Short mmCIF file of C-alpha atoms (C1' of nucleotides) in Angstrom, two decimals:
data_model
loop_
_atom_site.label_atom_id
_atom_site.label_comp_id
_atom_site.label_asym_id
_atom_site.label_seq_id
_atom_site.Cartn_x
_atom_site.Cartn_y
_atom_site.Cartn_z
CA UNK S 1 12.15 -5.00 20.09
CA UNK S 2 10.31 -6.64 22.94
CA UNK S 3 10.56 -3.43 24.94
CA UNK S 4 8.24 -1.71 22.49
CA UNK S 5 5.22 -3.67 23.49
CA UNK S 6 6.02 -4.75 26.98
CA UNK S 7 2.99 -3.07 28.48
CA UNK S 8 0.47 -4.15 25.91
CA UNK S 9 -1.21 -6.96 27.70
CA UNK S 10 -1.91 -4.94 30.78
CA UNK S 11 -3.36 -2.12 28.77
CA UNK S 12 -5.41 -4.25 26.45
CA UNK S 13 -7.31 -6.17 29.05
CA UNK S 14 -10.65 -4.63 29.70
CA UNK S 15 -11.59 -3.83 33.24
CA UNK S 16 -13.58 -6.91 34.26
CA UNK S 17 -17.35 -6.65 34.12
CA UNK S 18 -17.28 -2.96 33.41
CA UNK S 19 -19.18 -1.13 30.78
CA UNK S 20 -16.36 1.30 30.15
CA UNK S 21 -13.01 0.08 29.03
CA UNK S 22 -10.88 2.55 30.90
CA UNK S 23 -8.34 3.62 28.32
CA UNK S 24 -9.78 2.43 25.05
CA UNK S 25 -8.08 5.09 22.96
CA UNK S 26 -4.63 4.09 24.11
CA UNK S 27 -5.44 0.40 23.74
CA UNK S 28 -6.73 0.93 20.23
CA UNK S 29 -3.51 2.64 19.18
CA UNK S 30 -1.23 0.14 20.85
CA UNK S 31 -3.07 -2.95 19.71
CA UNK S 32 -3.36 -1.69 16.17
CA UNK S 33 0.36 -0.98 16.06
CA UNK S 34 0.97 -4.44 17.38
CA UNK S 35 -1.32 -5.99 14.78
CA UNK S 36 0.25 -4.03 11.98
CA UNK S 37 3.66 -5.22 12.98
CA UNK S 38 2.81 -8.87 13.35
CA UNK S 39 0.20 -9.33 10.63
CA UNK S 40 0.49 -6.46 8.20
CA UNK S 41 -1.71 -3.62 7.07
CA UNK S 42 -4.34 -5.78 5.41
CA UNK S 43 -5.01 -7.64 8.64
CA UNK S 44 -6.27 -4.51 10.34
CA UNK S 45 -10.06 -4.69 10.49
CA UNK S 46 -12.14 -2.91 13.06
CA UNK S 47 -13.90 -6.17 13.82
CA UNK S 48 -10.74 -8.09 14.60
CA UNK S 49 -9.32 -5.14 16.47
CA UNK S 50 -12.33 -4.52 18.71
CA UNK S 51 -12.85 -8.21 19.27
CA UNK S 52 -9.39 -8.45 20.76
CA UNK S 53 -10.17 -5.56 23.06
CA UNK S 54 -13.56 -6.93 24.00
CA UNK S 55 -15.51 -3.93 22.78
CA UNK S 56 -17.89 -3.22 19.97
CA UNK S 57 -16.84 -1.91 16.57
CA UNK S 58 -18.64 1.35 16.95
CA UNK S 59 -16.83 2.19 20.16
CA UNK S 60 -13.89 3.10 17.97
CA UNK S 61 -15.81 6.08 16.65
CA UNK S 62 -15.98 7.65 20.11
CA UNK S 63 -12.23 8.18 19.89
CA UNK S 64 -11.44 8.42 16.22
CA UNK S 65 -13.37 9.95 13.37
CA UNK S 66 -12.63 7.04 11.09
CA UNK S 67 -10.37 4.09 10.60
CA UNK S 68 -7.97 6.33 8.77
CA UNK S 69 -7.85 8.72 11.71
CA UNK S 70 -6.96 5.76 13.89
CA UNK S 71 -4.22 4.79 11.50
CA UNK S 72 -2.92 8.31 11.59
CA UNK S 73 -2.59 7.96 15.35
CA UNK S 74 -0.79 4.67 14.92
CA UNK S 75 1.59 6.30 12.47
CA UNK S 76 2.33 8.98 15.04
CA UNK S 77 3.13 6.27 17.57
CA UNK S 78 5.34 4.54 15.06
CA UNK S 79 7.38 7.63 14.42
CA UNK S 80 7.75 8.17 18.12
CA UNK S 81 9.17 4.66 18.46
CA UNK S 82 11.54 5.34 15.59
CA UNK S 83 12.70 8.52 17.25
CA UNK S 84 13.36 6.69 20.48
CA UNK S 85 15.45 4.19 18.56
CA UNK S 86 17.41 6.61 16.42
CA UNK S 87 17.95 9.68 18.57
CA UNK S 88 20.45 8.00 20.94
CA UNK S 89 22.49 6.83 17.98
CA UNK S 90 22.52 10.28 16.45
CA UNK S 91 23.37 12.09 19.63
CA UNK S 92 25.96 9.69 21.03
CA UNK S 93 28.85 12.13 20.98
CA UNK S 94 31.11 9.52 22.58
CA UNK S 95 31.40 7.93 19.17
CA UNK S 96 33.10 9.27 16.10
CA UNK S 97 31.12 10.68 13.22
CA UNK S 98 32.00 7.65 11.12
CA UNK S 99 30.75 5.30 13.78
CA UNK S 100 27.49 7.14 14.18
CA UNK S 101 27.01 7.12 10.45
CA UNK S 102 27.61 3.42 10.24
CA UNK S 103 25.40 2.61 13.21
CA UNK S 104 22.67 4.85 11.91
CA UNK S 105 22.40 3.31 8.49
CA UNK S 106 22.61 -0.17 9.98
CA UNK S 107 19.91 0.57 12.51
CA UNK S 108 17.69 1.96 9.80
CA UNK S 109 18.06 -1.07 7.59
CA UNK S 110 17.67 -3.47 10.49
CA UNK S 111 14.50 -1.75 11.59
CA UNK S 112 13.05 -2.12 8.13
CA UNK S 113 13.91 -5.79 7.93
CA UNK S 114 12.81 -6.68 11.43
CA UNK S 115 9.58 -4.69 11.23
CA UNK S 116 8.72 -4.66 7.52
CA UNK S 117 5.03 -4.04 8.09
CA UNK S 118 5.64 -1.14 10.42
CA UNK S 119 8.21 0.24 8.02
CA UNK S 120 5.68 0.09 5.19
CA UNK S 121 3.15 1.88 7.35
CA UNK S 122 5.59 4.70 8.08
CA UNK S 123 7.22 5.04 4.68
CA UNK S 124 5.16 3.09 2.19
CA UNK S 125 2.67 4.14 -0.42
CA UNK S 126 -0.43 3.91 1.71
CA UNK S 127 -1.54 6.57 4.18
CA UNK S 128 0.28 9.34 2.41
CA UNK S 129 -2.42 11.78 3.47
CA UNK S 130 -2.48 10.54 7.05
CA UNK S 131 1.25 11.08 7.28
CA UNK S 132 0.93 14.73 6.44
CA UNK S 133 2.20 16.99 9.20
CA UNK S 134 3.56 14.07 11.19
CA UNK S 135 6.82 13.35 9.49
CA UNK S 136 8.19 16.75 8.58
CA UNK S 137 11.90 16.54 7.98
CA UNK S 138 12.23 20.25 8.63
CA UNK S 139 11.12 19.81 12.22
CA UNK S 140 14.24 20.10 14.32
CA UNK S 141 12.80 18.02 17.13
CA UNK S 142 12.41 14.94 14.97
CA UNK S 143 15.35 12.66 14.56
CA UNK S 144 13.37 10.42 12.27
CA UNK S 145 13.50 12.49 9.16
CA UNK S 146 16.25 14.28 7.41
CA UNK S 147 16.96 16.83 10.09
CA UNK S 148 19.14 14.73 12.37
CA UNK S 149 20.96 13.41 9.35
CA UNK S 150 21.72 16.97 8.35
CA UNK S 151 23.31 17.64 11.72
CA UNK S 152 25.49 14.60 11.35
CA UNK S 153 26.45 15.65 7.85
CA UNK S 154 27.56 19.07 9.05
CA UNK S 155 29.82 17.34 11.53
CA UNK S 156 31.09 15.03 8.83
CA UNK S 157 31.88 18.01 6.65
CA UNK S 158 33.93 19.53 9.47
CA UNK S 159 35.88 16.32 10.00
CA UNK S 160 36.45 16.16 6.28
CA UNK S 161 34.96 12.78 5.44
CA UNK S 162 32.18 14.43 3.43
CA UNK S 163 32.63 17.26 0.95
CA UNK S 164 31.20 20.65 1.75
CA UNK S 165 27.92 20.94 -0.07
CA UNK S 166 24.28 21.52 0.72
CA UNK S 167 23.68 19.06 3.58
CA UNK S 168 19.99 18.86 2.78
CA UNK S 169 20.78 17.47 -0.63
CA UNK S 170 23.39 15.15 0.77
CA UNK S 171 20.90 13.89 3.33
CA UNK S 172 18.34 13.23 0.62
CA UNK S 173 20.98 11.28 -1.29
CA UNK S 174 21.78 9.11 1.70
CA UNK S 175 18.18 8.59 2.69
CA UNK S 176 17.29 7.62 -0.85
CA UNK S 177 19.98 4.96 -0.92
CA UNK S 178 19.13 3.40 2.41
CA UNK S 179 15.39 3.65 1.95
CA UNK S 180 15.71 2.26 -1.55
CA UNK S 181 17.66 -0.77 -0.42
CA UNK S 182 15.28 -1.36 2.47
CA UNK S 183 12.24 -1.10 0.21
CA UNK S 184 13.63 -3.36 -2.49
CA UNK S 185 14.49 -5.95 0.13
CA UNK S 186 11.27 -6.07 2.09
CA UNK S 187 9.11 -5.88 -1.02
CA UNK S 188 10.83 -8.83 -2.61
CA UNK S 189 12.70 -7.19 -5.45
CA UNK S 190 16.12 -8.30 -4.35
CA UNK S 191 16.13 -11.99 -3.57
CA UNK S 192 19.60 -12.17 -2.22
CA UNK S 193 19.32 -12.67 1.47
CA UNK S 194 22.48 -14.75 1.35
CA UNK S 195 24.83 -11.97 0.34
CA UNK S 196 22.87 -9.14 1.92
CA UNK S 197 25.73 -8.13 4.15
CA UNK S 198 27.98 -7.88 1.11
CA UNK S 199 25.51 -5.68 -0.71
CA UNK S 200 25.02 -3.48 2.28
CA UNK S 201 28.77 -3.03 2.79
CA UNK S 202 29.37 -2.20 -0.85
CA UNK S 203 26.52 0.29 -0.91
CA UNK S 204 27.60 1.93 2.29
CA UNK S 205 31.21 2.27 1.24
CA UNK S 206 30.47 3.60 -2.23
CA UNK S 207 27.91 5.95 -0.75
CA UNK S 208 30.49 7.57 1.51
CA UNK S 209 33.06 7.49 -1.25
CA UNK S 210 30.67 9.38 -3.49
CA UNK S 211 30.04 12.06 -0.90
CA UNK S 212 33.71 12.68 -0.16
CA UNK F 1 3.09 8.54 -22.77
CA UNK F 2 0.11 8.87 -25.00
CA UNK F 3 1.39 6.06 -27.18
CA UNK F 4 0.86 3.60 -24.36
CA UNK F 5 -2.87 3.75 -24.47
CA UNK F 6 -3.62 4.92 -27.97
CA UNK F 7 -5.76 1.92 -28.77
CA UNK F 8 -7.79 1.83 -25.62
CA UNK F 9 -10.98 3.39 -26.78
CA UNK F 10 -11.36 1.07 -29.72
CA UNK F 11 -10.76 -1.96 -27.59
CA UNK F 12 -12.93 -0.95 -24.70
CA UNK F 13 -16.11 -0.30 -26.61
CA UNK F 14 -18.39 -3.27 -26.55
CA UNK F 15 -19.66 -4.64 -29.81
CA UNK F 16 -23.03 -2.96 -30.16
CA UNK F 17 -26.09 -4.96 -29.15
CA UNK F 18 -24.15 -8.13 -28.71
CA UNK F 19 -24.24 -10.49 -25.80
CA UNK F 20 -20.57 -11.23 -26.01
CA UNK F 21 -18.03 -8.50 -25.64
CA UNK F 22 -15.52 -9.76 -28.14
CA UNK F 23 -12.24 -9.35 -26.34
CA UNK F 24 -13.20 -8.77 -22.76
CA UNK F 25 -10.02 -10.18 -21.31
CA UNK F 26 -7.85 -7.73 -23.21
CA UNK F 27 -10.19 -4.85 -22.42
CA UNK F 28 -10.18 -5.70 -18.74
CA UNK F 29 -6.40 -5.61 -18.62
CA UNK F 30 -6.04 -2.43 -20.62
CA UNK F 31 -8.79 -0.52 -18.88
CA UNK F 32 -7.57 -1.55 -15.45
CA UNK F 33 -4.07 -0.41 -16.31
CA UNK F 34 -5.52 2.85 -17.52
CA UNK F 35 -7.56 3.29 -14.36
CA UNK F 36 -4.62 2.47 -12.14
CA UNK F 37 -2.53 5.06 -13.88
CA UNK F 38 -5.09 7.85 -13.79
CA UNK F 39 -6.84 7.20 -10.50
CA UNK F 40 -4.64 4.96 -8.39
CA UNK F 41 -4.87 1.49 -6.94
CA UNK F 42 -7.70 2.25 -4.54
CA UNK F 43 -9.95 3.36 -7.38
CA UNK F 44 -9.97 -0.09 -8.93
CA UNK F 45 -13.28 -1.74 -8.12
CA UNK F 46 -14.83 -4.44 -10.21
CA UNK F 47 -18.05 -2.46 -10.30
CA UNK F 48 -16.48 0.67 -11.72
CA UNK F 49 -14.34 -1.36 -14.06
CA UNK F 50 -17.12 -3.47 -15.53
CA UNK F 51 -19.46 -0.52 -15.73
CA UNK F 52 -17.01 1.24 -18.02
CA UNK F 53 -16.85 -1.81 -20.22
CA UNK F 54 -20.60 -2.30 -20.25
CA UNK F 55 -20.51 -5.78 -18.75
CA UNK F 56 -21.48 -7.34 -15.47
CA UNK F 57 -19.15 -7.78 -12.55
CA UNK F 58 -19.19 -11.51 -12.66
CA UNK F 59 -18.08 -11.60 -16.27
CA UNK F 60 -14.61 -10.86 -14.94
CA UNK F 61 -14.52 -14.30 -13.38
CA UNK F 62 -14.75 -15.99 -16.78
CA UNK F 63 -11.28 -14.66 -17.53
CA UNK F 64 -9.60 -14.25 -14.16
CA UNK F 65 -9.82 -16.33 -11.04
CA UNK F 66 -10.02 -13.29 -8.83
CA UNK F 67 -9.40 -9.60 -8.72
CA UNK F 68 -5.85 -10.32 -7.67
CA UNK F 69 -5.33 -12.54 -10.71
CA UNK F 70 -6.53 -9.65 -12.86
CA UNK F 71 -4.08 -7.35 -11.14
CA UNK F 72 -1.34 -9.84 -11.79
CA UNK F 73 -2.15 -9.62 -15.48
CA UNK F 74 -2.08 -5.84 -15.29
CA UNK F 75 1.30 -5.99 -13.61
CA UNK F 76 2.57 -8.15 -16.45
CA UNK F 77 1.35 -5.55 -18.93
CA UNK F 78 3.01 -2.82 -16.93
CA UNK F 79 6.37 -4.54 -17.00
CA UNK F 80 6.02 -5.06 -20.71
CA UNK F 81 5.48 -1.33 -21.16
CA UNK F 82 8.51 -0.62 -19.01
CA UNK F 83 10.60 -2.97 -21.10
CA UNK F 84 9.49 -1.24 -24.27
CA UNK F 85 10.54 2.05 -22.77
CA UNK F 86 13.87 0.97 -21.33
CA UNK F 87 15.25 -1.59 -23.74
CA UNK F 88 15.98 0.93 -26.52
CA UNK F 89 17.88 3.11 -24.08
CA UNK F 90 19.91 0.17 -22.84
CA UNK F 91 20.70 -1.21 -26.24
CA UNK F 92 21.42 2.04 -28.06
CA UNK F 93 25.04 1.28 -28.88
CA UNK F 94 25.32 4.51 -30.82
CA UNK F 95 25.64 6.29 -27.49
CA UNK F 96 28.46 6.12 -25.02
CA UNK F 97 28.16 4.13 -21.84
CA UNK F 98 27.99 7.34 -19.83
CA UNK F 99 25.17 8.64 -21.96
CA UNK F 100 23.19 5.45 -21.64
CA UNK F 101 23.68 5.48 -17.92
CA UNK F 102 22.49 9.02 -17.62
CA UNK F 103 19.51 8.51 -19.92
CA UNK F 104 18.58 5.33 -18.15
CA UNK F 105 18.45 6.75 -14.67
CA UNK F 106 16.63 9.83 -15.95
CA UNK F 107 14.07 7.73 -17.78
CA UNK F 108 13.51 5.63 -14.68
CA UNK F 109 12.92 8.61 -12.46
CA UNK F 110 10.75 10.33 -15.02
CA UNK F 111 8.62 7.25 -15.41
CA UNK F 112 8.05 7.10 -11.67
CA UNK F 113 7.10 10.74 -11.46
CA UNK F 114 4.88 10.79 -14.53
CA UNK F 115 3.15 7.52 -13.66
CA UNK F 116 3.35 7.31 -9.87
CA UNK F 117 0.37 4.98 -9.56
CA UNK F 118 1.70 2.59 -12.14
CA UNK F 119 5.12 2.74 -10.54
CA UNK F 120 3.60 1.85 -7.19
CA UNK F 121 1.78 -1.07 -8.76
CA UNK F 122 5.00 -2.42 -10.23
CA UNK F 123 7.38 -1.73 -7.37
CA UNK F 124 5.32 -0.85 -4.33
CA UNK F 125 4.35 -2.79 -1.28
CA UNK F 126 1.11 -4.21 -2.56
CA UNK F 127 0.82 -7.21 -4.85
CA UNK F 128 4.10 -8.67 -3.74
CA UNK F 129 2.74 -12.15 -4.27
CA UNK F 130 1.21 -11.31 -7.63
CA UNK F 131 4.57 -10.05 -8.83
CA UNK F 132 6.22 -13.37 -8.17
CA UNK F 133 7.70 -14.90 -11.29
CA UNK F 134 6.99 -11.81 -13.36
CA UNK F 135 9.83 -9.53 -12.46
CA UNK F 136 12.81 -11.82 -12.18
CA UNK F 137 16.00 -9.83 -12.48
CA UNK F 138 17.87 -12.96 -13.45
CA UNK F 139 15.84 -13.32 -16.64
CA UNK F 140 18.10 -12.18 -19.45
CA UNK F 141 15.19 -11.22 -21.67
CA UNK F 142 13.96 -8.58 -19.24
CA UNK F 143 15.45 -5.15 -19.43
CA UNK F 144 13.28 -4.00 -16.58
CA UNK F 145 15.13 -5.56 -13.72
CA UNK F 146 18.74 -5.72 -12.80
CA UNK F 147 19.91 -7.78 -15.74
CA UNK F 148 20.19 -5.04 -18.35
CA UNK F 149 21.85 -2.83 -15.78
CA UNK F 150 24.42 -5.54 -15.22
CA UNK F 151 25.24 -5.59 -18.91
CA UNK F 152 25.72 -1.86 -18.89
CA UNK F 153 27.89 -2.10 -15.80
CA UNK F 154 30.17 -4.66 -17.44
CA UNK F 155 30.67 -2.23 -20.30
CA UNK F 156 31.31 0.58 -17.85
CA UNK F 157 33.91 -1.53 -16.10
CA UNK F 158 35.70 -2.07 -19.43
CA UNK F 159 35.67 1.65 -20.22
CA UNK F 160 36.99 2.29 -16.75
CA UNK F 161 34.33 4.60 -15.36
CA UNK F 162 33.27 1.96 -12.84
CA UNK F 163 35.58 -0.14 -10.73
CA UNK F 164 35.79 -3.86 -11.37
CA UNK F 165 33.60 -5.55 -8.81
CA UNK F 166 30.60 -7.84 -8.72
CA UNK F 167 28.23 -6.14 -11.20
CA UNK F 168 25.21 -7.67 -9.52
CA UNK F 169 26.06 -5.87 -6.32
CA UNK F 170 26.81 -2.69 -8.17
CA UNK F 171 23.50 -2.92 -9.96
CA UNK F 172 21.68 -3.39 -6.68
CA UNK F 173 23.42 -0.31 -5.34
CA UNK F 174 22.34 1.80 -8.29
CA UNK F 175 18.81 0.49 -8.34
CA UNK F 176 18.45 1.13 -4.62
CA UNK F 177 19.48 4.75 -5.06
CA UNK F 178 17.22 5.52 -7.97
CA UNK F 179 14.28 3.54 -6.63
CA UNK F 180 14.76 5.15 -3.24
CA UNK F 181 14.68 8.66 -4.63
CA UNK F 182 11.69 7.86 -6.80
CA UNK F 183 9.78 6.33 -3.88
CA UNK F 184 10.53 9.14 -1.46
CA UNK F 185 9.40 11.66 -4.04
CA UNK F 186 6.15 10.10 -5.15
CA UNK F 187 5.18 9.11 -1.63
CA UNK F 188 5.60 12.62 -0.32
CA UNK F 189 8.65 12.24 1.87
CA UNK F 190 10.76 14.78 0.03
CA UNK F 191 8.82 17.95 -0.49
CA UNK F 192 11.35 19.70 -2.62
CA UNK F 193 10.00 19.75 -6.11
CA UNK F 194 11.69 23.09 -6.65
CA UNK F 195 15.25 21.83 -6.40
CA UNK F 196 14.54 18.33 -7.62
CA UNK F 197 16.91 18.67 -10.55
CA UNK F 198 19.65 19.71 -8.18
CA UNK F 199 19.04 16.71 -5.95
CA UNK F 200 18.97 14.35 -8.86
CA UNK F 201 22.23 15.70 -10.28
CA UNK F 202 24.00 15.50 -6.97
CA UNK F 203 22.79 11.97 -6.36
CA UNK F 204 23.70 10.83 -9.83
CA UNK F 205 27.18 12.32 -9.72
CA UNK F 206 28.02 11.02 -6.26
CA UNK F 207 26.61 7.65 -7.21
CA UNK F 208 29.01 7.32 -10.15
CA UNK F 209 31.82 8.77 -8.09
CA UNK F 210 31.25 6.13 -5.46
CA UNK F 211 31.37 3.31 -7.98
CA UNK F 212 34.58 4.46 -9.64
"C1'" DG D 1 -27.03 13.67 47.82
"C1'" DA D 2 -30.00 14.35 43.53
"C1'" DA D 3 -30.38 16.04 38.98
"C1'" DA D 4 -28.47 17.30 34.76
"C1'" DC D 5 -25.07 16.68 31.54
"C1'" DA D 6 -21.07 14.82 29.18
"C1'" DA D 7 -18.39 10.94 28.01
"C1'" DT D 8 -18.24 6.42 26.54
"C1'" DG D 9 -20.05 1.90 24.91
"C1'" DT D 10 -23.76 -1.13 22.42
"C1'" DG D 11 -26.80 -3.19 18.85
"C1'" DA D 12 -28.98 -3.02 14.71
"C1'" DA D 13 -28.90 -1.38 10.45
"C1'" DC D 14 -26.50 0.50 5.78
"C1'" DA D 15 -23.80 0.88 1.64
"C1'" DA D 16 -19.80 -0.69 -0.81
"C1'" DT D 17 -16.83 -4.34 -1.96
"C1'" DG D 18 -15.28 -9.09 -3.88
"C1'" DT D 19 -17.23 -13.53 -4.73
"C1'" DT D 20 -20.27 -17.43 -5.97
"C1'" DA D 21 -24.01 -20.24 -8.03
"C1'" DA D 22 -27.69 -21.07 -11.14
"C1'" DC D 23 -29.17 -19.73 -15.46
"C1'" DA D 24 -28.88 -17.52 -20.47
"C1'" DT D 25 -26.76 -16.74 -24.85
"C1'" DT D 26 -23.47 -17.16 -28.27
"C1'" DT D 27 -19.81 -19.66 -30.63
"C1'" DA D 28 -17.39 -23.91 -31.97
"C1'" DA D 29 -17.18 -28.80 -32.77
"C1'" DT D 30 -18.90 -33.11 -34.16
"C1'" DA L 1 -28.44 -29.98 -36.77
"C1'" DT L 2 -27.13 -31.27 -32.30
"C1'" DT L 3 -24.10 -30.99 -28.70
"C1'" DA L 4 -20.62 -29.05 -25.98
"C1'" DA L 5 -17.77 -25.26 -24.69
"C1'" DA L 6 -17.11 -20.53 -23.96
"C1'" DT L 7 -18.81 -16.38 -22.40
"C1'" DG L 8 -22.14 -13.21 -20.06
"C1'" DT L 9 -26.12 -12.16 -16.61
"C1'" DT L 10 -28.79 -11.98 -12.47
"C1'" DA L 11 -29.47 -12.58 -7.74
"C1'" DA L 12 -27.66 -13.60 -3.66
"C1'" DC L 13 -23.75 -13.76 0.12
"C1'" DA L 14 -20.03 -12.54 3.39
"C1'" DT L 15 -16.92 -9.03 4.70
"C1'" DT L 16 -15.73 -4.48 5.30
"C1'" DG L 17 -16.24 0.55 7.28
"C1'" DT L 18 -19.80 3.55 8.95
"C1'" DT L 19 -23.99 5.59 11.15
"C1'" DC L 20 -27.90 6.18 14.31
"C1'" DA L 21 -30.75 5.55 18.17
"C1'" DC L 22 -30.21 3.96 22.61
"C1'" DA L 23 -27.76 2.35 27.16
"C1'" DT L 24 -24.47 2.89 30.71
"C1'" DT L 25 -21.09 5.19 33.38
"C1'" DG L 26 -18.66 9.32 35.09
"C1'" DT L 27 -18.70 14.24 36.30
"C1'" DT L 28 -20.52 18.60 37.49
"C1'" DT L 29 -23.81 21.64 39.67
"C1'" DC L 30 -27.08 22.97 42.79
#
DNA sequence: GAAACAATGTGAACAATGTTAACATTTAAT
DNA sequence: ATTAAATGTTAACATTGTTCACATTGTTTC
């Protein structure tokens, strides 16, 4: 995912010998996201963050009410990145429904495993309040949540590879499976990295089989 | 789950007018578990904890190397409680395999929803290191992890309601589904408490259907 | 262009947290 | 009874997020 953060270093560097940073708010969001990804949620301290940007701690409070408000902004950025990653897969009408399904679940799991810290930020136990209003699965414009999955399910129902039933409930079923596997893996509950592919295949196949 | 903590109040109260507490280590573990359950992980501070027990903060360090070591002890207690809850369901040979399956998954989900904070402590993102060595699914004596589920799956394969395949992988598939649903629910990703029963039923049925 | 104002950044302080070290008290062992 | 070990206390420390008074820069208004 090098494309995600390609512009970081330009944005982070403070304008030389200037009192004002220039675009501190943006830099704060981007750098925090970067730090979360590479070092985890616990590594985020305002001191470390502002030190990297060459500003003082209290400068943060000119742009965000609190650290949590900053994190809320970072979460928003994270979901945007997710959308950018997933929307093309969902909307790629050149591929069959089956293919899109397969690619979708794979991409989801891969994202979780390649960016465990970011995944925990977006879907984990912390920042539940900060997430409110950001990740609404009923928002049609968001591919992140359940909504895009529902569209795909409706197509799948037409093609006949998924039984006709409430797509919302089917989407929840699928999301639960994939999110559950991702969570168990990145949080160290399933220590089976050797046969991960096997597990994934079995889960994916039996998942579709169960929905047929 | 009132039975869990029936003895707390006796154990927590300090021996009157005595320098030594009596059983501080036990009280620390029990009270912390209680606090986690009722107020969440963030509410656990050594100050609040020791104040409730009538001791000083630093007394904790006579029994635990650090706060994290204390939490590790609490996690151990939590898994013990889970085992006590689940083992009878697993081993109740008076019931059919189907019944035990159904009761098991229900009990798991109910536990997560009734004790979300405790569930997060045991299975969430935090305390991954502290969990190490405690929750090993390969330990035959633990009903908590995958092992008991594997036993049940072998029975189910005999009866014919589950196809013959690697039970470890099947167990991972089931656990992922149930854990995924539980996590999404308690962390506010599925705001559908009204039709929760419907979702659960659909997921459970399609899960079994997929494994057949 | 100068003055007034808003936006943004700084430095010193604060309270809350986990942790440690030196000392006190009780219990157990010899 | 004396000594040693176990257990608890007090005072301090470093780290964290946060706030407040002040400084600097950018923008608007006349």
